[in-house]
PDB file of C-alpha atoms and ligand atoms in Angstrom:
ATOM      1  CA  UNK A   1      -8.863 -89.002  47.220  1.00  0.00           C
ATOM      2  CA  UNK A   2      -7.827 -89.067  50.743  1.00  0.00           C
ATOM      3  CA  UNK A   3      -5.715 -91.796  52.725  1.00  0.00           C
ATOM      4  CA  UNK A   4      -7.269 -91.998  56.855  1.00  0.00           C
ATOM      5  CA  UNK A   5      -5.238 -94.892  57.551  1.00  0.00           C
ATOM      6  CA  UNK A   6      -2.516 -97.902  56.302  1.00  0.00           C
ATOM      7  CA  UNK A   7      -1.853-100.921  58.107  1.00  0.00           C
ATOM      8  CA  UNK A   8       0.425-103.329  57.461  1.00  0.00           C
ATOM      9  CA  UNK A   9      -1.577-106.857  56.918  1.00  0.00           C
ATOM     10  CA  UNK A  10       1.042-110.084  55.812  1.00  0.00           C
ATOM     11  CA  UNK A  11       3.700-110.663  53.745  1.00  0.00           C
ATOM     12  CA  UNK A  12       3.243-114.075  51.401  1.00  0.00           C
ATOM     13  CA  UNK A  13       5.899-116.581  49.991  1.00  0.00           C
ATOM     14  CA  UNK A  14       3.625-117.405  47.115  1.00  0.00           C
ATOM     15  CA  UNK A  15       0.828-116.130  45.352  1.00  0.00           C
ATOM     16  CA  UNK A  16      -1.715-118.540  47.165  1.00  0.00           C
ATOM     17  CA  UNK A  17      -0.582-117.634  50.628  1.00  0.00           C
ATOM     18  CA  UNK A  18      -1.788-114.181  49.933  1.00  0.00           C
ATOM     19  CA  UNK A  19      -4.943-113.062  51.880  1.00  0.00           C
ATOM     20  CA  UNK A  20      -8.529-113.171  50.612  1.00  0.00           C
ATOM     21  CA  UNK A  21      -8.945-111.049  47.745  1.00  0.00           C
ATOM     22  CA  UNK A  22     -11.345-108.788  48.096  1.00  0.00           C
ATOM     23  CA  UNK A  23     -11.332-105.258  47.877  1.00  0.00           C
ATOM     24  CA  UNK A  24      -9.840-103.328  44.594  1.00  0.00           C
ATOM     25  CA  UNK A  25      -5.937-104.047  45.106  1.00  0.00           C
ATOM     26  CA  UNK A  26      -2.676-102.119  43.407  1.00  0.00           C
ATOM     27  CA  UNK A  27       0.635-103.744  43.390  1.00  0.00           C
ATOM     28  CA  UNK A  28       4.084-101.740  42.767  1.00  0.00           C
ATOM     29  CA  UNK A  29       6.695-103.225  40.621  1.00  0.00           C
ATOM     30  CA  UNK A  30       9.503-102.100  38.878  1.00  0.00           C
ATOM     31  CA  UNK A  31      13.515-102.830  39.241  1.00  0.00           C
ATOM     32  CA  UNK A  32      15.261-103.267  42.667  1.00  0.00           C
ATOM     33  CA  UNK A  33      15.616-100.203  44.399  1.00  0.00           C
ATOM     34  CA  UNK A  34      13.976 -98.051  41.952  1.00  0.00           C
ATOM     35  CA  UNK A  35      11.820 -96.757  44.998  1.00  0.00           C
ATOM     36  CA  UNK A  36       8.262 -99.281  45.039  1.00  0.00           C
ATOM     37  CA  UNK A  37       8.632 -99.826  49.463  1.00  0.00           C
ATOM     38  CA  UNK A  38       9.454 -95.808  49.004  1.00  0.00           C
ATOM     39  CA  UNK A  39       6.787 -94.887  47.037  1.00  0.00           C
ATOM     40  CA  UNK A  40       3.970 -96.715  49.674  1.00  0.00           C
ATOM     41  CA  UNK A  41       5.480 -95.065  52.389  1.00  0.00           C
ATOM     42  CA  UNK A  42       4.906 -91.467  50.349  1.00  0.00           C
ATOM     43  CA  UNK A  43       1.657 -92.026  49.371  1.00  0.00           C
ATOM     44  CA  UNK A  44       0.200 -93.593  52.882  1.00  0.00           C
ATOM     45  CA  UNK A  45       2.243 -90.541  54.372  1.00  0.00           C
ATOM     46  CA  UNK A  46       3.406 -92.866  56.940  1.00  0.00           C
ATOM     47  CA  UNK A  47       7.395 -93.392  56.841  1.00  0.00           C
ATOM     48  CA  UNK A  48       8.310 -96.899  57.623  1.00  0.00           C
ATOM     49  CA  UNK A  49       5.608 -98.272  56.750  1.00  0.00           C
ATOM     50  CA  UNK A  50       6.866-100.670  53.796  1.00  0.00           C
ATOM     51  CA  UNK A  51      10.773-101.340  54.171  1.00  0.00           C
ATOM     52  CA  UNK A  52      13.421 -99.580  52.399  1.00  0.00           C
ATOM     53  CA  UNK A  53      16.268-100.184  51.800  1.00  0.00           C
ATOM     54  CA  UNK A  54      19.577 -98.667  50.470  1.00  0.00           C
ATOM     55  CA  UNK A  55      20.735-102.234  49.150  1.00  0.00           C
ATOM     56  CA  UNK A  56      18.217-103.642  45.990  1.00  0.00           C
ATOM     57  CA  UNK A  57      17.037-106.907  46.905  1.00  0.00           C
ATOM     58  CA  UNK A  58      15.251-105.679  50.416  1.00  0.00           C
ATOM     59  CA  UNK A  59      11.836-106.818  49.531  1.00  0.00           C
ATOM     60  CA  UNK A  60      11.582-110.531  49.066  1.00  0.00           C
ATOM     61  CA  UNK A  61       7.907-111.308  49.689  1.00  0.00           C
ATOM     62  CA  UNK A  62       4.168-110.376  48.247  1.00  0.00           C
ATOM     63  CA  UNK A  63       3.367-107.910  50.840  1.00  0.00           C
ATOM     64  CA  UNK A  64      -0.655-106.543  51.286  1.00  0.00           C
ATOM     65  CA  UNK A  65      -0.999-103.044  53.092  1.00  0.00           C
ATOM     66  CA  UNK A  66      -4.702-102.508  54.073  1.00  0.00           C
ATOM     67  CA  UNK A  67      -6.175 -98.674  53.183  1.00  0.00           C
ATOM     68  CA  UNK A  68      -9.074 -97.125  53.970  1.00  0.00           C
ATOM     69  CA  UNK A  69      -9.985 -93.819  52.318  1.00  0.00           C
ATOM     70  CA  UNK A  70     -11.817 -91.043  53.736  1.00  0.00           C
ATOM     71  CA  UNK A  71     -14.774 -91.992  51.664  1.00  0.00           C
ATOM     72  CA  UNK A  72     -14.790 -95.405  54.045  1.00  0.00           C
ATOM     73  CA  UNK A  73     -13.428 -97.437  51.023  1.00  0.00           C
ATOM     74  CA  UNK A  74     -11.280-100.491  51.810  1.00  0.00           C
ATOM     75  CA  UNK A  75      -8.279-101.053  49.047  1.00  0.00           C
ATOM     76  CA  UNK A  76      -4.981-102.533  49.187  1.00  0.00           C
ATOM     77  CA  UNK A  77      -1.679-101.728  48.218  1.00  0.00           C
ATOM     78  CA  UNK A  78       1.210-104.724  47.430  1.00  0.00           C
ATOM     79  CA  UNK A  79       5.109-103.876  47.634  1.00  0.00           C
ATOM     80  CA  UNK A  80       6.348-106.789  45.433  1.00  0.00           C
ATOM     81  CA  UNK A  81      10.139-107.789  45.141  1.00  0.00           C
ATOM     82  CA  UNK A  82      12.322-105.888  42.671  1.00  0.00           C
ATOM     83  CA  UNK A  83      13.967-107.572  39.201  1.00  0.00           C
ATOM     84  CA  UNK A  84      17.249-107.157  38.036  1.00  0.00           C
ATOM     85  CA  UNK A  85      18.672-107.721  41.308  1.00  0.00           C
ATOM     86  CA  UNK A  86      22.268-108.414  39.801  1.00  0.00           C
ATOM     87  CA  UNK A  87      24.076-110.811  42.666  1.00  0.00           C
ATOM     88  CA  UNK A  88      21.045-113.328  42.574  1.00  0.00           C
ATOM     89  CA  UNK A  89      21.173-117.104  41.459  1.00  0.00           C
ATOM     90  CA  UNK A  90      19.525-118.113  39.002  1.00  0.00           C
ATOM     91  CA  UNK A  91      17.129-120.665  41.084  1.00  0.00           C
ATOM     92  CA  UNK A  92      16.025-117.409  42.982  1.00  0.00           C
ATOM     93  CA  UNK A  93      15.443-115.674  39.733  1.00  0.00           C
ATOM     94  CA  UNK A  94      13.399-118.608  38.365  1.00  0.00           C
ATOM     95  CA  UNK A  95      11.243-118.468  42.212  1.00  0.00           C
ATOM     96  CA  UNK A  96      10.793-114.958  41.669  1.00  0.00           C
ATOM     97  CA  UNK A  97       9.601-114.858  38.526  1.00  0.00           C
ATOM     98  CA  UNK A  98       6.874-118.337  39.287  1.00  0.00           C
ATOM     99  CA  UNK A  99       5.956-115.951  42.491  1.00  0.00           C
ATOM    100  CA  UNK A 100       5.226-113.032  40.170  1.00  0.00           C
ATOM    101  CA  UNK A 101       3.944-114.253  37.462  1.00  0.00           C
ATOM    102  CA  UNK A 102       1.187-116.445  39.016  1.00  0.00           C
ATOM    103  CA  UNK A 103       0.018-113.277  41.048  1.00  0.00           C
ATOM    104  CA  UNK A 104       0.483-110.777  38.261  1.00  0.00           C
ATOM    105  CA  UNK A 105      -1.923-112.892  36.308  1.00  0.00           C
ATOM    106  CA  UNK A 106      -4.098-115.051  38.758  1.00  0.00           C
ATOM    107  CA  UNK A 107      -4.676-112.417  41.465  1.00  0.00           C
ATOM    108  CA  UNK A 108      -8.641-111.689  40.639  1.00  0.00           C
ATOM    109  CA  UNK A 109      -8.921-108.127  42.653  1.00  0.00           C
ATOM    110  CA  UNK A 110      -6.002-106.843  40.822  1.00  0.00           C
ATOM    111  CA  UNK A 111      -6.688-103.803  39.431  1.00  0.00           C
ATOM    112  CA  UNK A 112      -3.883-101.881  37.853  1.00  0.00           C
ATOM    113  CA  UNK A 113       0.020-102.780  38.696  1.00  0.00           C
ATOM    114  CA  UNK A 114       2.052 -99.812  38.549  1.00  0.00           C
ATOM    115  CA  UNK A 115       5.081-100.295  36.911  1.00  0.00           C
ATOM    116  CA  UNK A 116       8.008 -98.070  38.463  1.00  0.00           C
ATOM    117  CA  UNK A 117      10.947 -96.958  36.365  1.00  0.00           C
ATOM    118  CA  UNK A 118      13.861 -94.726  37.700  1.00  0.00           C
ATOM    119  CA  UNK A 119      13.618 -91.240  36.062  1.00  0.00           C
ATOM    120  CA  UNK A 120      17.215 -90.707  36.040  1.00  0.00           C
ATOM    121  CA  UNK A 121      17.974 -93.587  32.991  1.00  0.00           C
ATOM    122  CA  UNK A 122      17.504 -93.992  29.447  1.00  0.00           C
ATOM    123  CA  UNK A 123      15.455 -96.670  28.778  1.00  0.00           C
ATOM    124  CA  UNK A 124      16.863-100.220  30.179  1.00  0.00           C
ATOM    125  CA  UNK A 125      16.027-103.434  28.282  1.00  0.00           C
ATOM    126  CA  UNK A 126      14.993-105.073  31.604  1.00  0.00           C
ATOM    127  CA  UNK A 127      12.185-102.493  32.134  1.00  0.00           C
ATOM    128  CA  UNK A 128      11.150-102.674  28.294  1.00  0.00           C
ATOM    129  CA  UNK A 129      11.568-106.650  28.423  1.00  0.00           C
ATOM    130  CA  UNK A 130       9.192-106.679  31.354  1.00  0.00           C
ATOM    131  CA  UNK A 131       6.471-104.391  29.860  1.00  0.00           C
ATOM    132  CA  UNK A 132       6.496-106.211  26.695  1.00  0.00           C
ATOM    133  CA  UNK A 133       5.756-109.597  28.741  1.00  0.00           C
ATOM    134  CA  UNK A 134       2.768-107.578  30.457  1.00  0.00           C
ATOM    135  CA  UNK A 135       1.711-106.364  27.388  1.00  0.00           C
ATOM    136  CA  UNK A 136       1.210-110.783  26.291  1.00  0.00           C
ATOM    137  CA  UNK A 137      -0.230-111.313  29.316  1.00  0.00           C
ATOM    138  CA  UNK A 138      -3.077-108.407  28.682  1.00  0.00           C
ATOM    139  CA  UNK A 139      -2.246-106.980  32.355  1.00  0.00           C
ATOM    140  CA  UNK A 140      -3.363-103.104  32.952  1.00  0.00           C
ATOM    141  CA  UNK A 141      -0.430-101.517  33.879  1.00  0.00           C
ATOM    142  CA  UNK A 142       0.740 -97.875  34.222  1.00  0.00           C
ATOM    143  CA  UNK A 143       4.281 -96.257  34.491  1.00  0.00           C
ATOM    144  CA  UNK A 144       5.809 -94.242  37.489  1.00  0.00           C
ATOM    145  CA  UNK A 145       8.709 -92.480  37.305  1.00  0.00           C
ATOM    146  CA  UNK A 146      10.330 -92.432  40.493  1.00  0.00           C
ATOM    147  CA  UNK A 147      13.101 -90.269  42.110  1.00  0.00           C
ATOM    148  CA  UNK A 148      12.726 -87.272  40.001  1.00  0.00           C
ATOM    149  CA  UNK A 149      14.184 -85.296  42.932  1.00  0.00           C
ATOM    150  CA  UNK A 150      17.680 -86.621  41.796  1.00  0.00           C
ATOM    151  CA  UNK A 151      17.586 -85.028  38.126  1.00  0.00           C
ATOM    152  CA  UNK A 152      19.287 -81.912  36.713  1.00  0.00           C
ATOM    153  CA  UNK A 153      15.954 -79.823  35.274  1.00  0.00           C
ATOM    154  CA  UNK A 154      14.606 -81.164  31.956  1.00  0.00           C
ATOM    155  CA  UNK A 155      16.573 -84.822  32.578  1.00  0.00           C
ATOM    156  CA  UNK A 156      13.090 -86.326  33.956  1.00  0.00           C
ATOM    157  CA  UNK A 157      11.077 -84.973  30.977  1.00  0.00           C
ATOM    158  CA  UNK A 158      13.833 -86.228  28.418  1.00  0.00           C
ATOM    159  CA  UNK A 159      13.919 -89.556  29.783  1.00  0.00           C
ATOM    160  CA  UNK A 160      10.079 -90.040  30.057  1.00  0.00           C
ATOM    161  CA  UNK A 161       9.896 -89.075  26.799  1.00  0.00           C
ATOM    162  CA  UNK A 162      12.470 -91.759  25.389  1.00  0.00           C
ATOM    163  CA  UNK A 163      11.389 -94.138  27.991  1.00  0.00           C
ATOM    164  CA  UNK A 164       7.381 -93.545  26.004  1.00  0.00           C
ATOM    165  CA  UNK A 165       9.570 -93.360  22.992  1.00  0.00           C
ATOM    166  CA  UNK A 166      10.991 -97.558  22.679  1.00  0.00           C
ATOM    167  CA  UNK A 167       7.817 -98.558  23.756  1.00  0.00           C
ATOM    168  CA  UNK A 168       5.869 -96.932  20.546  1.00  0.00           C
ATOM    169  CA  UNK A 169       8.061 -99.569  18.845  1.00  0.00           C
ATOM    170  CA  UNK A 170       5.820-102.052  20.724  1.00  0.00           C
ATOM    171  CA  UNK A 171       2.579-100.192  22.098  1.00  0.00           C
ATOM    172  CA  UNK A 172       0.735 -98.416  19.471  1.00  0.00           C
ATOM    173  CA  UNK A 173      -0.573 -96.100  22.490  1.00  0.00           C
ATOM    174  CA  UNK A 174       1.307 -94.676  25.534  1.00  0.00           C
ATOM    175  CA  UNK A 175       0.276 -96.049  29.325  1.00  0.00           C
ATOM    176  CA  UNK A 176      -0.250 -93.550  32.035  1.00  0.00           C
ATOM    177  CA  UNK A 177       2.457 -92.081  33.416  1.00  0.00           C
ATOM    178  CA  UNK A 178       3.185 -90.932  36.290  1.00  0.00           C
ATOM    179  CA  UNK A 179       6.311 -88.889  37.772  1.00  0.00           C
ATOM    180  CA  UNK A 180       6.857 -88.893  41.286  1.00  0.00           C
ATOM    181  CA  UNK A 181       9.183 -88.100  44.066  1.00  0.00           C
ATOM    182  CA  UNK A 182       8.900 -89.800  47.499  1.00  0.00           C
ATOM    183  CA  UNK A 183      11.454 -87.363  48.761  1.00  0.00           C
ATOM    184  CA  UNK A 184       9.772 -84.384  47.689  1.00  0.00           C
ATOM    185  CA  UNK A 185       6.052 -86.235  47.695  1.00  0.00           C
ATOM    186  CA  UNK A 186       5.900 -85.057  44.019  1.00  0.00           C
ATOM    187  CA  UNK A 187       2.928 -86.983  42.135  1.00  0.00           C
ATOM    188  CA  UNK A 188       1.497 -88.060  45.152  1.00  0.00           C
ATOM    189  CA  UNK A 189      -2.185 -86.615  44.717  1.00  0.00           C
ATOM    190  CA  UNK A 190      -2.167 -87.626  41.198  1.00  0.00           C
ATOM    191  CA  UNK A 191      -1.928 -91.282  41.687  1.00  0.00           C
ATOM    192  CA  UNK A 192      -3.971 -91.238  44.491  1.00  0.00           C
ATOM    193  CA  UNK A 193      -6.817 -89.465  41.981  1.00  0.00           C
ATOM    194  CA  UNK A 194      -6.137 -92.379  39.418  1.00  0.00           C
ATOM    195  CA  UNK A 195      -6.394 -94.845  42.010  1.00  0.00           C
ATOM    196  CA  UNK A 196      -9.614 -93.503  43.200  1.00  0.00           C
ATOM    197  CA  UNK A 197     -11.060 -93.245  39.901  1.00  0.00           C
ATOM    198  CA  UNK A 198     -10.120 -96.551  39.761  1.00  0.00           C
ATOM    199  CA  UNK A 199     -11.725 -97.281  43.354  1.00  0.00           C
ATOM    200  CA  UNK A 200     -15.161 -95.938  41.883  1.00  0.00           C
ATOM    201  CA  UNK A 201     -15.262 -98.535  38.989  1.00  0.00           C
ATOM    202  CA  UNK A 202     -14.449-101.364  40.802  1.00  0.00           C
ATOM    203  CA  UNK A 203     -17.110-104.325  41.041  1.00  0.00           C
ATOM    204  CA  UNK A 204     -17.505-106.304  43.878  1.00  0.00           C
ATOM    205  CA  UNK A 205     -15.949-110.191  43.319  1.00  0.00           C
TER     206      UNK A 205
HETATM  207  P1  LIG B   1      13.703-103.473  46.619  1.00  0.00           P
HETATM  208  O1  LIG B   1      12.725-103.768  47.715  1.00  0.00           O
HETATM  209  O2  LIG B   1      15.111-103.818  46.982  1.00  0.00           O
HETATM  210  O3  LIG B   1      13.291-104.050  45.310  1.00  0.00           O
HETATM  211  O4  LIG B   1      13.779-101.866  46.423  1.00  0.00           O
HETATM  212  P2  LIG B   1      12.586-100.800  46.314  1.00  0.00           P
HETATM  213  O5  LIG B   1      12.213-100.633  44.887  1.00  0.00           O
HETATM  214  O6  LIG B   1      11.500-101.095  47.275  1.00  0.00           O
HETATM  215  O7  LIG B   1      13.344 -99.451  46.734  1.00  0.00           O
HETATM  216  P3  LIG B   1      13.291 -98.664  48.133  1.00  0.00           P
HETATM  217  O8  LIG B   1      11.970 -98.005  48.300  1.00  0.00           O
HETATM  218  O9  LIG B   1      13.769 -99.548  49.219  1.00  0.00           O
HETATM  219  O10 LIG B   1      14.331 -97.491  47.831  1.00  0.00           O
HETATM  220  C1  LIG B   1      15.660 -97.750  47.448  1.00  0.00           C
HETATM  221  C2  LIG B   1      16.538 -96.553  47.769  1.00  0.00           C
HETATM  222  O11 LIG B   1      16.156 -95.424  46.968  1.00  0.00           O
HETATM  223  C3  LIG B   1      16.430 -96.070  49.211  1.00  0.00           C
HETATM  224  O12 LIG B   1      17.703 -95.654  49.638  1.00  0.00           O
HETATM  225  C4  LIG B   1      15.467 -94.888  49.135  1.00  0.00           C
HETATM  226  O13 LIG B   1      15.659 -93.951  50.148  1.00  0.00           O
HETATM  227  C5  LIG B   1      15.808 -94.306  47.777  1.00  0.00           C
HETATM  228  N1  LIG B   1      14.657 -93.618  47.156  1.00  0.00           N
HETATM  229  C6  LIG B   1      13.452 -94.159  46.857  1.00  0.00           C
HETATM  230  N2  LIG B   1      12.636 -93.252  46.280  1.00  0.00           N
HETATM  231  C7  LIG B   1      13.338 -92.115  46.196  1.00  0.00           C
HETATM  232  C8  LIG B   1      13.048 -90.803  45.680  1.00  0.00           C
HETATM  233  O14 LIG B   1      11.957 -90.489  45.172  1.00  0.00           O
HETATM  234  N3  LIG B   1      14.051 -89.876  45.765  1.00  0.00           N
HETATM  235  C9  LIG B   1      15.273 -90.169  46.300  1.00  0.00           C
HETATM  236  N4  LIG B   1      16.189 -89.197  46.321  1.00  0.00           N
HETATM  237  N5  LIG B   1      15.584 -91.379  46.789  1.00  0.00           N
HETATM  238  C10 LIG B   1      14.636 -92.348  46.746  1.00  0.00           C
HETATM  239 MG1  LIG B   2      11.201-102.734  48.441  1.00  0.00          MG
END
């Protein structure tokens, strides 16, 4: 599948300031700064498109990028804050997780949320933690592996591998998975094929 254009459209507080749902929607979560704002950018090829940020903790808000495909179709990406964000209180903690729960689970043109997880670790009890909790809540998900750029060869596949690895103790069958670079634009066609695979299926609200 082929991007033609990304626009930025609003950034919400709470799940029911977000805009009308309509078209097929993907929203990027994972850690903060494990690369989500990055990873938008790469795939709409456009650079500052999302915000990045060296610092974790730059993206606060539920935030809806408009696409259209070269096929005409309309779809929307969301950048959604990062967990684990270590210097936060715990009443923003408790806000975030209210904001991202009620659109993880209420948000009706939701179609996959993609799940990012930074290559370059073992697996972290946060990321597992948060799967599991997806995995209650019966929400699609898939994994990306971000910043794959950064690794020595053969760290990336090692880590998917025991990242896919502590989940078996939970999952009975891997996710997708995805690795990806936004430096290098590694992974960047495959996720746009899954996401346009996804498009196809997609039935009108
Ligand atoms: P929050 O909004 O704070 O939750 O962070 P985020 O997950 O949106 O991360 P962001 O995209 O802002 O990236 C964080 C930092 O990692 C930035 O300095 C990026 O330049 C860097 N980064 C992101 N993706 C990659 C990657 O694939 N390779 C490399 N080398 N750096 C990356
Ligand atoms: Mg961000």
């Amino acid at each position: 599948m082929e991007i033609v254009s990304g626009k930025y459209v609003i950034s919400s507080a709470t799940y029911k300031q977000c805009p009308p749902a309509e078209g097929p929607e993907y929203a990027f979560i994972g850690r903060s700064n494990v690369g989500k704002s990055s990873l938008i950018n790469m795939i709409t090829n456009q650079h500052n498109l999302a915000k990045t940020s060296g610092t974790p903790g730059k993206t606060q808000l539920i935030n809806h990028f408009e696409i259209i495909s070269k096929n005409k179709k309309k779809w929307y990406l969301v950048d959604l804050p990062g967990y684990g964000y270590a210097t936060v209180s715990q009443k923003a903690r408790r806000n975030w997780g209210n904001m991202i729960e009620s659109y993880i689970r209420l948000r009706e043109n939701l179609v996959c949320l993609f799940v990012l997880i930074d290559s370059r670790h073992s697996p972290q009890a946060i990321d597992l933690e948060f799967i599991n909790q997806l995995g209650e809540w019966q929400i699609p998900f898939v994994l990306v592996f971000t910043k794959a750029d950064k690794n020595k060869p053969g760290a990336t596949d090692r880590n998917v591998k025991s990242f896919l690895a502590a989940l078996s103790e939970n999952w009975e069958e891997p996710p997708p998975n995805f690795v990806t670079s936004a430096v290098k634009k590694n992974g960047r066609k495959e996720l746009l094929d899954y996401i346009g695979s996804l498009n196809s299926s997609f039935t009108k609200l």
